[in-house]
Coordinates of C-alpha atoms and ligand atoms in Angstrom, one line a residue:
M52 CA 38.4 -5.7 -5.4
E53 CA 37.2 -5.1 -1.7
D54 CA 36.6 -8.5 0.0
S55 CA 34.7 -8.6 3.3
A56 CA 34.6 -11.8 4.3
P57 CA 34.2 -12.6 8.0
R58 CA 37.2 -13.8 9.8
P59 CA 36.3 -16.4 12.2
G60 CA 34.4 -15.6 15.7
E61 CA 33.4 -12.3 13.7
K62 CA 29.6 -11.5 13.1
K63 CA 28.3 -12.5 9.6
V64 CA 28.3 -9.6 7.0
V65 CA 24.7 -9.0 5.4
A66 CA 24.5 -7.0 2.2
V67 CA 21.3 -5.0 2.0
V68 CA 20.7 -4.0 -1.8
G69 CA 18.4 -1.1 -1.8
G70 CA 18.6 2.0 0.5
G71 CA 14.8 2.5 0.0
L72 CA 12.2 2.3 2.2
V73 CA 12.0 -1.4 3.1
G74 CA 16.4 -1.5 3.1
A75 CA 17.4 1.4 4.5
L76 CA 14.8 0.0 7.7
N77 CA 15.8 -3.5 7.4
A78 CA 19.5 -2.4 7.7
C79 CA 18.6 -1.0 11.2
F80 CA 17.0 -4.5 12.6
F81 CA 20.3 -6.1 11.5
A82 CA 22.6 -3.9 12.7
K83 CA 20.4 -4.1 15.4
R84 CA 21.3 -7.8 15.8
G85 CA 24.9 -7.2 15.6
F86 CA 25.2 -8.2 12.1
Q87 CA 28.1 -6.4 9.9
V88 CA 25.7 -4.5 8.0
E89 CA 26.8 -3.3 4.3
V90 CA 23.6 -1.4 2.4
Y91 CA 24.4 -0.7 -1.4
E92 CA 22.4 1.8 -2.9
T93 CA 22.6 2.6 -6.8
R94 CA 21.8 6.4 -6.3
E95 CA 23.9 8.8 -4.6
D96 CA 23.3 10.0 -0.9
I97 CA 19.5 11.7 -1.0
R98 CA 20.7 13.8 2.4
C99 CA 23.0 15.6 0.6
A100 CA 20.9 15.7 -3.0
D101 CA 18.9 18.9 -3.7
V102 CA 16.6 17.3 -5.6
V103 CA 15.4 13.6 -5.1
R104 CA 13.4 12.3 -8.0
G105 CA 11.3 8.7 -7.8
R106 CA 8.1 7.9 -7.1
S107 CA 5.2 9.6 -5.1
I108 CA 6.1 12.2 -2.8
N109 CA 4.1 10.8 0.3
L110 CA 2.4 7.9 1.2
A111 CA 0.0 6.4 4.1
L112 CA 2.0 4.7 6.9
S113 CA -0.5 2.8 9.2
H114 CA -0.3 0.2 11.8
R115 CA 1.8 -2.4 10.2
G116 CA 4.3 0.4 8.7
R117 CA 4.4 1.8 12.5
Q118 CA 4.6 -1.7 14.5
A119 CA 8.3 -2.1 12.3
L120 CA 9.1 1.5 12.9
K121 CA 8.5 0.7 16.4
H122 CA 11.0 -2.0 16.7
V123 CA 13.7 -0.4 15.8
G124 CA 12.7 2.9 18.2
M125 CA 11.7 5.4 15.3
E126 CA 8.1 5.3 15.6
E127 CA 7.8 8.3 17.2
K128 CA 10.1 10.4 15.2
I129 CA 8.5 9.1 12.0
V130 CA 5.1 9.7 13.5
S131 CA 5.7 13.7 14.6
K132 CA 6.4 14.4 11.3
G133 CA 3.4 13.2 9.8
I134 CA -0.1 14.6 9.6
P135 CA -2.8 12.2 10.8
M136 CA -5.8 11.3 8.3
N137 CA -9.2 10.5 10.4
A138 CA -11.4 10.2 7.5
R139 CA -11.7 9.9 4.2
M140 CA -13.2 12.9 2.2
I141 CA -15.0 11.6 -0.7
H142 CA -15.4 14.6 -3.0
A143 CA -18.6 14.2 -5.3
L144 CA -18.8 15.7 -9.0
S145 CA -21.3 18.5 -7.4
G146 CA -18.5 19.6 -5.4
K147 CA -20.0 18.4 -2.3
Q148 CA -17.7 16.8 0.5
S149 CA -18.6 14.1 2.3
P150 CA -16.6 12.7 5.4
I151 CA -16.5 8.9 6.3
P152 CA -14.1 8.3 9.6
Y153 CA -11.7 5.4 9.2
G154 CA -12.5 4.2 12.6
K155 CA -13.3 5.2 16.4
K156 CA -11.2 8.7 17.5
G157 CA -7.3 6.6 17.7
Q158 CA -8.0 4.7 14.2
Y159 CA -6.3 7.4 11.7
I160 CA -3.3 6.7 9.2
L161 CA -1.1 9.0 8.2
S162 CA 0.9 11.1 5.4
V163 CA 3.9 10.6 5.7
D164 CA 6.9 12.4 3.5
R165 CA 8.6 9.6 1.2
A166 CA 12.2 11.5 0.9
N167 CA 12.0 12.7 4.7
L168 CA 10.8 8.8 6.1
N169 CA 14.2 8.0 4.1
K170 CA 16.4 10.2 4.8
E171 CA 15.6 9.5 8.7
L172 CA 15.7 5.7 8.3
L173 CA 19.3 6.3 6.6
T174 CA 20.0 8.7 9.1
E175 CA 19.2 6.1 12.1
A176 CA 21.3 2.8 10.2
E177 CA 24.2 5.0 10.2
T178 CA 24.0 5.2 14.4
Y179 CA 25.2 1.6 14.6
P180 CA 28.8 1.2 14.2
N181 CA 28.7 -1.7 13.0
T182 CA 26.6 -0.3 9.6
K183 CA 28.3 0.9 6.7
L184 CA 26.5 2.7 3.7
N185 CA 27.4 2.4 0.5
F186 CA 26.1 5.0 -2.0
D187 CA 26.7 5.4 -5.7
H188 CA 26.9 1.6 -5.6
K189 CA 24.3 -0.2 -8.5
L190 CA 24.1 -4.1 -8.2
Q191 CA 24.9 -5.7 -12.0
D192 CA 25.4 -9.0 -11.2
W193 CA 25.7 -11.4 -8.1
S194 CA 27.0 -14.9 -7.8
A195 CA 23.9 -17.4 -5.7
E196 CA 26.8 -20.4 -5.3
T197 CA 30.0 -17.8 -4.0
G198 CA 27.9 -14.7 -3.0
L199 CA 29.9 -12.5 -4.8
M200 CA 28.5 -8.9 -5.9
T201 CA 29.5 -6.8 -9.0
F202 CA 28.7 -3.0 -8.3
A203 CA 29.1 -0.6 -11.1
R204 CA 30.1 2.8 -9.6
P205 CA 28.8 6.2 -11.5
D206 CA 33.0 6.8 -12.8
G207 CA 32.2 3.6 -14.6
S208 CA 34.4 1.2 -12.6
K209 CA 33.3 -1.9 -10.7
T210 CA 33.4 -3.5 -7.4
Q211 CA 33.4 -6.5 -6.6
V212 CA 32.2 -7.3 -2.7
R213 CA 30.8 -10.8 -0.8
A214 CA 28.4 -11.7 2.1
D215 CA 27.4 -13.9 3.8
L216 CA 23.5 -13.1 3.6
I217 CA 22.3 -10.6 0.5
V218 CA 18.5 -9.3 1.1
G219 CA 17.3 -7.7 -1.6
C220 CA 15.5 -4.6 -1.3
D221 CA 16.1 -2.9 -4.5
G222 CA 12.0 -2.7 -5.4
A223 CA 10.0 -3.8 -8.4
F224 CA 13.3 -4.1 -10.8
S225 CA 14.8 -5.6 -8.4
A226 CA 18.2 -6.7 -9.7
V227 CA 18.9 -9.1 -6.9
R228 CA 15.5 -10.9 -8.5
K229 CA 17.1 -11.2 -11.7
Q230 CA 19.0 -14.7 -10.5
F231 CA 16.1 -16.3 -9.4
L232 CA 14.5 -15.7 -12.6
R233 CA 17.4 -17.6 -14.0
R234 CA 16.4 -21.1 -11.3
S235 CA 14.2 -23.8 -11.9
R236 CA 11.3 -23.9 -10.4
F237 CA 10.8 -20.4 -9.4
N238 CA 7.5 -18.6 -9.9
Y239 CA 7.2 -15.3 -11.7
S240 CA 4.6 -13.2 -12.4
Q241 CA 3.9 -9.4 -13.5
T242 CA 1.0 -6.7 -14.4
Y243 CA 1.2 -3.8 -15.7
I244 CA -2.2 -2.2 -14.9
P245 CA -3.4 0.2 -17.4
H246 CA -3.6 3.0 -15.4
G247 CA -0.8 5.3 -14.9
Y248 CA -0.4 7.9 -12.5
M249 CA 0.6 11.6 -12.1
E250 CA 1.1 14.4 -9.3
L251 CA 0.0 17.3 -8.7
T252 CA 0.5 19.7 -5.8
M253 CA -2.5 21.8 -4.4
P254 CA -0.4 24.8 -2.8
P255 CA -1.2 26.4 0.2
K256 CA -4.6 29.2 0.4
H257 CA -3.9 32.4 2.4
G258 CA -1.4 29.9 4.1
E259 CA -3.2 27.3 4.9
F260 CA -4.2 24.1 3.6
A261 CA -6.4 24.6 0.8
M262 CA -8.4 21.7 1.5
K263 CA -9.5 20.1 5.2
P264 CA -5.9 18.9 6.2
N265 CA -7.0 15.8 8.4
Y266 CA -7.8 13.7 5.6
L267 CA -7.7 11.4 2.5
H268 CA -9.5 13.0 0.0
I269 CA -10.9 11.2 -2.4
W270 CA -12.4 12.0 -6.0
P271 CA -14.2 8.6 -7.1
R272 CA -15.0 8.8 -10.4
N273 CA -14.9 5.2 -11.9
T274 CA -12.1 5.0 -14.9
F275 CA -10.6 8.2 -13.3
M276 CA -9.9 9.0 -10.0
M277 CA -7.3 11.3 -7.8
I278 CA -6.1 11.1 -4.6
A279 CA -4.8 13.9 -2.1
L280 CA -2.4 13.4 0.8
P281 CA -1.5 16.5 2.8
N282 CA 1.9 17.7 3.2
L283 CA 3.9 19.3 6.3
D284 CA 4.4 22.4 4.2
K285 CA 0.3 22.8 3.8
T286 CA 0.2 21.7 0.6
F287 CA -1.6 18.5 -1.0
T288 CA 0.2 16.6 -3.1
C289 CA -2.8 15.0 -5.3
T290 CA -2.5 11.9 -7.4
L291 CA -4.5 11.7 -10.2
F292 CA -5.3 7.8 -12.0
M293 CA -6.1 7.4 -15.5
P294 CA -5.7 4.8 -18.4
F295 CA -2.4 6.2 -20.3
E296 CA -4.5 6.1 -23.2
E297 CA -6.5 9.3 -21.6
F298 CA -3.6 10.6 -20.6
E299 CA -2.1 10.6 -24.5
K300 CA -5.0 12.1 -25.2
I301 CA -4.8 15.5 -23.7
T302 CA -2.1 17.4 -25.2
T303 CA -3.3 21.1 -24.6
G304 CA -3.2 23.2 -21.4
D305 CA -7.2 24.3 -22.4
E306 CA -7.7 20.2 -22.8
V307 CA -6.2 19.8 -19.3
I308 CA -8.9 22.4 -18.2
E309 CA -11.3 20.7 -19.9
F310 CA -11.4 17.6 -18.5
F311 CA -10.7 18.7 -15.3
Q312 CA -13.4 20.7 -15.3
K313 CA -15.5 17.6 -17.0
Y314 CA -14.3 14.9 -13.7
F315 CA -12.8 17.9 -10.9
P316 CA -13.9 20.9 -11.3
D317 CA -13.5 21.6 -7.6
A318 CA -10.2 21.0 -8.0
I319 CA -9.5 23.8 -10.8
P320 CA -9.5 26.6 -8.2
L321 CA -7.7 25.2 -5.6
I322 CA -4.4 24.0 -8.0
G323 CA -4.9 26.5 -9.7
A324 CA -6.0 26.6 -13.4
D325 CA -2.2 27.9 -14.5
A326 CA 0.0 25.7 -12.3
L327 CA -2.0 22.8 -13.4
K328 CA -1.9 23.4 -17.3
R329 CA 1.8 23.4 -16.5
D330 CA 2.3 20.9 -14.2
Y331 CA 0.4 18.4 -16.0
F332 CA 3.2 18.2 -19.0
R333 CA 6.2 18.4 -16.6
L334 CA 6.7 14.6 -16.0
P335 CA 4.5 11.6 -18.7
A336 CA 2.2 9.5 -16.2
Q337 CA 4.0 6.9 -14.8
A338 CA 3.2 3.3 -14.6
M339 CA 1.7 0.9 -11.8
V340 CA 3.3 -2.5 -11.9
S341 CA 2.2 -6.0 -9.9
V342 CA 4.8 -8.8 -9.0
K343 CA 4.3 -11.6 -7.4
C344 CA 7.0 -14.5 -6.8
S345 CA 8.0 -17.6 -5.4
P346 CA 10.4 -18.5 -3.3
Y347 CA 11.8 -15.7 -1.4
H348 CA 15.1 -16.9 -1.2
I349 CA 18.1 -19.0 -2.3
G350 CA 19.4 -21.5 0.1
D351 CA 21.1 -19.6 2.7
K352 CA 22.6 -17.0 0.7
C353 CA 19.8 -14.5 -0.6
V354 CA 16.0 -13.1 0.5
L355 CA 14.1 -11.2 -1.0
M356 CA 11.9 -8.1 0.6
G357 CA 9.6 -5.1 0.3
D358 CA 8.7 -4.3 -3.5
A359 CA 11.4 -6.7 -4.8
A360 CA 9.7 -9.4 -3.5
H361 CA 5.8 -8.2 -3.9
A362 CA 5.4 -4.9 -5.8
V363 CA 1.9 -4.4 -5.4
V364 CA -0.4 -1.8 -6.7
P365 CA -1.6 1.3 -4.5
F366 CA -5.1 1.1 -4.6
Y367 CA -5.2 -0.1 -0.6
G368 CA -1.9 2.0 0.2
Q369 CA -0.2 -1.0 1.6
G370 CA 2.8 -1.8 -0.3
M371 CA 5.8 0.4 2.1
N372 CA 3.6 -1.0 5.1
A373 CA 3.8 -5.0 3.4
G374 CA 7.2 -4.3 3.1
F375 CA 8.2 -2.8 7.0
E376 CA 6.1 -5.6 7.8
D377 CA 8.6 -8.1 6.1
C378 CA 10.8 -7.1 8.1
I379 CA 9.7 -7.4 11.5
V380 CA 8.4 -11.2 9.9
F381 CA 12.0 -12.0 8.8
D382 CA 13.4 -10.9 13.3
E383 CA 11.0 -12.8 14.2
I384 CA 11.8 -15.7 12.9
M385 CA 15.5 -14.8 13.3
N386 CA 14.5 -15.2 17.3
R387 CA 12.7 -18.6 16.5
F388 CA 15.7 -20.2 14.5
N389 CA 18.6 -18.5 16.1
E390 CA 20.0 -16.8 13.5
D391 CA 20.6 -19.7 11.4
F392 CA 20.1 -18.5 7.7
G393 CA 19.7 -22.2 6.5
A394 CA 16.6 -22.5 8.2
V395 CA 15.7 -19.2 8.7
L396 CA 15.0 -18.3 4.7
P397 CA 13.1 -21.1 4.1
E398 CA 10.6 -20.1 6.9
Y399 CA 10.1 -17.1 5.6
T400 CA 9.4 -17.8 2.5
R401 CA 7.0 -20.6 4.1
V402 CA 5.2 -17.8 6.1
R403 CA 5.5 -14.9 4.3
V404 CA 4.9 -15.5 0.8
P405 CA 0.7 -16.2 1.2
D406 CA 0.1 -13.5 3.0
D407 CA 2.2 -10.8 0.5
H408 CA 0.4 -12.6 -2.3
A409 CA -3.1 -11.9 -0.3
I410 CA -2.1 -8.1 0.0
A411 CA -1.2 -8.1 -3.6
D412 CA -4.7 -9.9 -4.9
L413 CA -6.5 -7.3 -2.7
A414 CA -4.9 -4.3 -3.8
M415 CA -5.3 -5.6 -7.8
Y416 CA -9.0 -6.7 -6.5
N417 CA -9.8 -3.5 -5.5
Y418 CA -7.9 -1.4 -8.6
V419 CA -10.6 -3.6 -10.6
E420 CA -14.1 -2.9 -8.1
M421 CA -12.5 1.1 -8.1
R422 CA -12.3 1.4 -11.8
A423 CA -15.7 -0.9 -12.6
H424 CA -18.2 0.9 -10.5
V425 CA -17.3 3.2 -8.0
N426 CA -18.1 6.7 -7.9
S427 CA -18.4 8.6 -4.6
K428 CA -22.2 8.1 -4.3
W429 CA -21.3 4.1 -4.4
F430 CA -18.1 4.5 -2.4
I431 CA -20.0 6.4 0.7
F432 CA -22.7 3.6 0.5
R433 CA -20.7 1.0 0.7
K434 CA -18.7 2.5 3.6
H435 CA -21.7 3.2 5.2
V436 CA -23.1 -0.7 4.7
D437 CA -19.5 -2.0 5.9
N438 CA -19.5 0.4 9.2
L439 CA -23.9 -0.3 9.8
L440 CA -22.8 -4.4 10.0
H441 CA -19.6 -3.7 12.2
L442 CA -21.9 -2.0 14.5
L443 CA -24.3 -4.4 14.5
M444 CA -22.2 -7.0 15.2
P445 CA -18.6 -6.0 16.7
K446 CA -17.2 -9.2 17.0
T447 CA -18.7 -11.2 13.8
I448 CA -17.9 -8.1 11.5
I449 CA -14.9 -6.2 11.0
P450 CA -14.3 -4.0 7.8
L451 CA -11.5 -5.5 5.4
Y452 CA -10.3 -2.5 5.5
T453 CA -10.2 -1.8 8.8
M454 CA -8.4 -5.4 9.3
V455 CA -6.1 -4.9 6.6
T456 CA -4.9 -1.2 7.8
F457 CA -4.9 -1.8 11.8
T458 CA -4.5 -4.6 12.8
R459 CA -1.7 -7.1 12.2
T460 CA -4.0 -9.5 10.8
R461 CA -2.0 -12.2 8.7
Y462 CA -3.0 -10.7 5.3
H463 CA -4.2 -13.8 4.0
V464 CA -6.6 -14.5 7.1
A465 CA -8.2 -11.1 6.8
V466 CA -8.9 -12.6 3.5
E467 CA -9.9 -15.8 4.7
R468 CA -12.5 -13.6 6.9
W469 CA -14.1 -11.7 4.6
H470 CA -15.3 -14.6 2.6
W471 CA -16.6 -15.6 5.7
Q472 CA -18.1 -13.0 6.6
D473 CA -19.4 -12.6 3.1
K474 CA -21.4 -15.9 3.4
V475 CA -22.5 -15.1 7.1
I476 CA -23.8 -11.7 5.9
N477 CA -25.7 -13.5 3.0
R478 CA -27.1 -16.1 5.6
G479 CA -28.1 -12.7 7.6
L480 CA -30.2 -11.4 4.4
L481 CA -31.9 -14.7 3.2
A482 CA -33.0 -15.6 7.2
G483 CA -33.8 -12.2 7.6
A484 CA -36.0 -12.5 4.2
V485 CA -37.5 -16.0 4.6
G486 CA -38.6 -15.1 8.0
A487 CA -40.1 -12.0 6.6
V488 CA -42.1 -13.9 3.8
F489 CA -43.1 -16.9 6.8
G490 CA -44.0 -14.0 9.5
G491 CA -45.6 -12.0 7.1
S492 CA -48.1 -14.8 5.7
Y493 CA -48.8 -15.5 9.3
L494 CA -49.9 -12.5 10.1
L495 CA -51.6 -11.7 7.6
V496 CA -54.1 -14.8 8.4
K497 CA -54.3 -14.0 11.5
N498 CA -55.1 -10.5 11.1
P499 CA -56.9 -10.1 8.1
P500 CA -58.3 -6.8 8.7
N501 CA -54.9 -5.0 9.1
I502 CA -53.5 -6.1 5.5
N503 CA -53.1 -2.6 4.2
K504 CA -51.3 -2.2 7.1
L505 CA -48.9 -4.9 7.1
A506 CA -48.5 -4.2 3.0
V507 CA -47.2 -1.4 3.7
A508 CA -44.3 -2.3 6.8
A509 CA -44.1 -5.4 4.8
E510 CA -42.7 -3.5 1.8
K511 CA -41.0 -1.5 3.7
I512 CA -38.3 -4.0 5.1
W513 CA -38.4 -5.7 1.6
N514 CA -36.7 -2.1 0.5
K515 CA -34.5 -2.3 3.2
L516 CA -33.6 -5.8 2.8
A517 CA -33.3 -5.0 -1.2
A518 CA -30.6 -2.2 -0.9
L519 CA -28.9 -4.3 1.4
S520 CA -28.7 -7.2 -0.6
T521 CA -27.7 -5.5 -4.3
P522 CA -24.3 -4.8 -3.7
L523 CA -23.6 -8.1 -1.8
S524 CA -25.0 -9.8 -4.7
V525 CA -23.2 -8.9 -7.7
G526 CA -21.5 -11.7 -8.7
T527 CA -17.7 -10.4 -7.0
P528 CA -17.6 -10.8 -3.4
S529 CA -18.6 -7.5 -1.5
Q530 CA -16.1 -5.5 0.3
I531 CA -16.9 -5.9 3.9
Ligands
FAD279 P1 11.7 1.7 -3.3 O1 11.6 2.6 -2.4 O2 11.7 1.1 -5.0 O3 13.7 1.5 -3.2 C1 14.5 0.5 -3.9 C2 15.8 1.4 -3.3 O4 16.7 0.2 -4.4 C3 16.1 2.5 -4.3 O5 16.1 3.4 -3.2 C4 16.5 2.3 -5.7 O6 17.8 3.4 -6.2 C5 17.6 1.1 -4.8 N1 17.8 0.6 -6.1 C6 17.4 0.0 -7.1 N2 18.5 -1.3 -7.9 C7 19.2 -1.0 -7.2 C8 20.6 -1.5 -7.4 N3 20.5 -2.7 -8.8 N4 21.4 -1.7 -7.1 C9 21.7 -1.2 -5.9 N5 20.7 -0.1 -5.2 C10 19.5 -0.5 -6.4 N6 2.9 2.0 0.2 C11 2.2 2.4 0.7 O7 2.8 1.9 2.2 N7 1.3 3.2 1.3 C12 0.8 4.6 0.5 O8 0.0 5.2 0.7 C13 1.7 4.0 -0.7 N8 1.4 4.6 -1.9 C14 1.6 4.7 -3.4 C15 1.7 5.3 -3.9 C16 2.2 5.3 -5.4 C17 1.6 6.2 -6.2 C18 3.3 4.4 -5.5 C19 3.8 3.8 -6.9 C20 3.2 3.3 -4.7 C21 2.6 3.7 -3.2 N9 3.1 2.6 -2.6 C22 2.6 2.9 -0.8 C23 4.4 1.7 -2.1 C24 5.7 1.9 -1.8 O9 6.1 2.8 -2.5 C25 6.7 1.3 -1.9 O10 5.9 -0.7 -2.1 C26 7.8 1.5 -1.6 O11 8.4 2.1 -1.7 C27 8.6 0.1 -1.6 O12 10.0 -0.2 -1.1 P2 11.4 -0.8 -1.3 O13 12.5 0.3 -0.4 O14 10.7 -2.0 -1.4 O15 11.6 -0.3 -3.0
EGU280 C1 -3.8 5.9 -3.5 C2 -2.4 6.1 -3.9 C3 -9.4 4.7 -0.6 C4 -2.0 6.6 -1.4 C5 -8.1 2.4 -1.2 C6 -9.4 3.6 0.4 C7 -3.9 5.3 -1.7 C8 -3.0 5.6 -1.2 C9 -9.1 2.6 0.0 C10 -1.7 6.5 -2.8 C11 -8.7 4.6 -1.7 C12 -8.7 3.4 -2.1 C13 -6.8 2.4 2.1 C14 -6.3 3.8 3.2 C15 -5.1 4.3 1.3 C16 -9.7 4.2 1.9 C17 -7.8 1.6 1.9 C18 -4.5 4.5 -1.6 C19 -3.6 5.6 -0.1 C20 -9.7 0.0 0.5 C21 0.2 8.3 -2.7 N1 -6.3 3.2 0.8 N2 -4.9 4.9 0.1 N3 -8.5 1.6 1.1 O1 -10.6 2.7 2.6 O2 -7.8 0.4 3.0 O3 -9.6 5.1 1.9 O4 -0.7 7.5 -3.3 F1 -9.5 5.1 -2.9 S1 -4.9 4.2 2.6 CL1 -8.2 3.3 -4.1 CL2 -6.8 2.8 4.8

């Protein structure tokens, strides 16, 4: 039995459970403060492994994630190995491609390699002399009373370790969180969505990217959707999203091609028919889960961050970004409360739960929205309406994705603003319509001879308003 309980005068021991993206980053945050940091990770050291199995190959890194990396001096290193995506590229069924910029010139997101990001963060954490990485340590159980943790080792043995603070960064199926579930007044919900995802690689063509690299490529087809992000090796990772029952319907290579012919015909030659037939059956489709819970802490002993606290569906590209922002928020509270865990932990729950729940809801909302009625035309139209309104009233109307992706506006505030903007737009439309009716009638009475011209003009205005108002009155709040 190892026991790393602190001796008087020594800095406290912080155990970070999970050496994934958020755990490795968090280790840097705690190490910077001088804590004795112990990271425990189930897997072997991914920096030595030849194949890294696991979830998605690349991810969209945006402002919140970058800010967190900046706090530990890692922004430049990661950004330099990322591929900027300045716009989406919408692929219509016809094969037509339409770019829609994310914003002004400096507003881009980055496609980063998950494995590389994880490795760089582990290496950075290790540069602190007060940090130790413990691979091949799977948390089995821990006690909220004593902080004693039990780890299983690959050889079947067990080790027990004590820590002053346990930071649960062990992902969507968190073992740390299991203890929370046993307690009273712990709120928990988890939802598996009917969709699964599958990753397919699009190889380079003549040594170059097969599609334009600086875009997030999207094939929106309602129930079916595909997204592709570029990699440094000039491949694209395509992620196909569809209901599990649809995945299961396709059982032969020919059926794969038939399916792609129907929904993503332009992607067949780019991925390659043979590769497609093969890769589709390499791995089964993966599930996506949304997890919400509260509180995020137990006393002064334990706190959850990242997917362990809030797994979100990937339809806003925010899971990792939100998890990274968790680390900044916690760090800021540590400053405010002088590293007093008894005060910091409840404050962290108080501040962070509403924001993490807001992004979980938004991501789920966008999943429902995309599935329900987003084809390529609708997607392009909606983004143009967003951008036009922003252009007309840059201070009043800011697209929701802009607040989420390019600012650190608290997620729950972004949602409130979005609802408020909706009201402003609807009132504006109403005022415009009323004005048109009254103004039109007035002019009509004053200038009877011009009635034909007026009618044509009024009809034009009406058509424009109708075109604008349709997406804003479909019952659900529009995405502005
Ligand atoms: P994880 O990355 O899951 O890491 C958890 C770690 O804990 C793992 O290393 C695991 O081995 C370890 N562990 C688990 N159990 C134990 C245990 N008992 N003991 C010890 N260690 C343990 N987010 C974005 O921001 N942008 C995107 O574009 C994006 N795209 C995505 C696309 C898909 C298809 C999916 C599924 C997710 C996407 N995400 C994206 C979300 C992102 O992947 C997660 O939010 C992120 O990985 C969370 O990091 P984490 O460290 O909290 O959890
Ligand atoms: C899904 C899977 C486009 C990576 C949401 C946009 C995503 C990503 C969007 C994945 C979409 C959807 C946004 C970004 C991003 C868009 C966003 C989704 C990265 C509203 C690796 N989403 N994703 N919204 O606006 O804000 O471009 O797997 F298709 S990045 Cl679903 Cl900004």
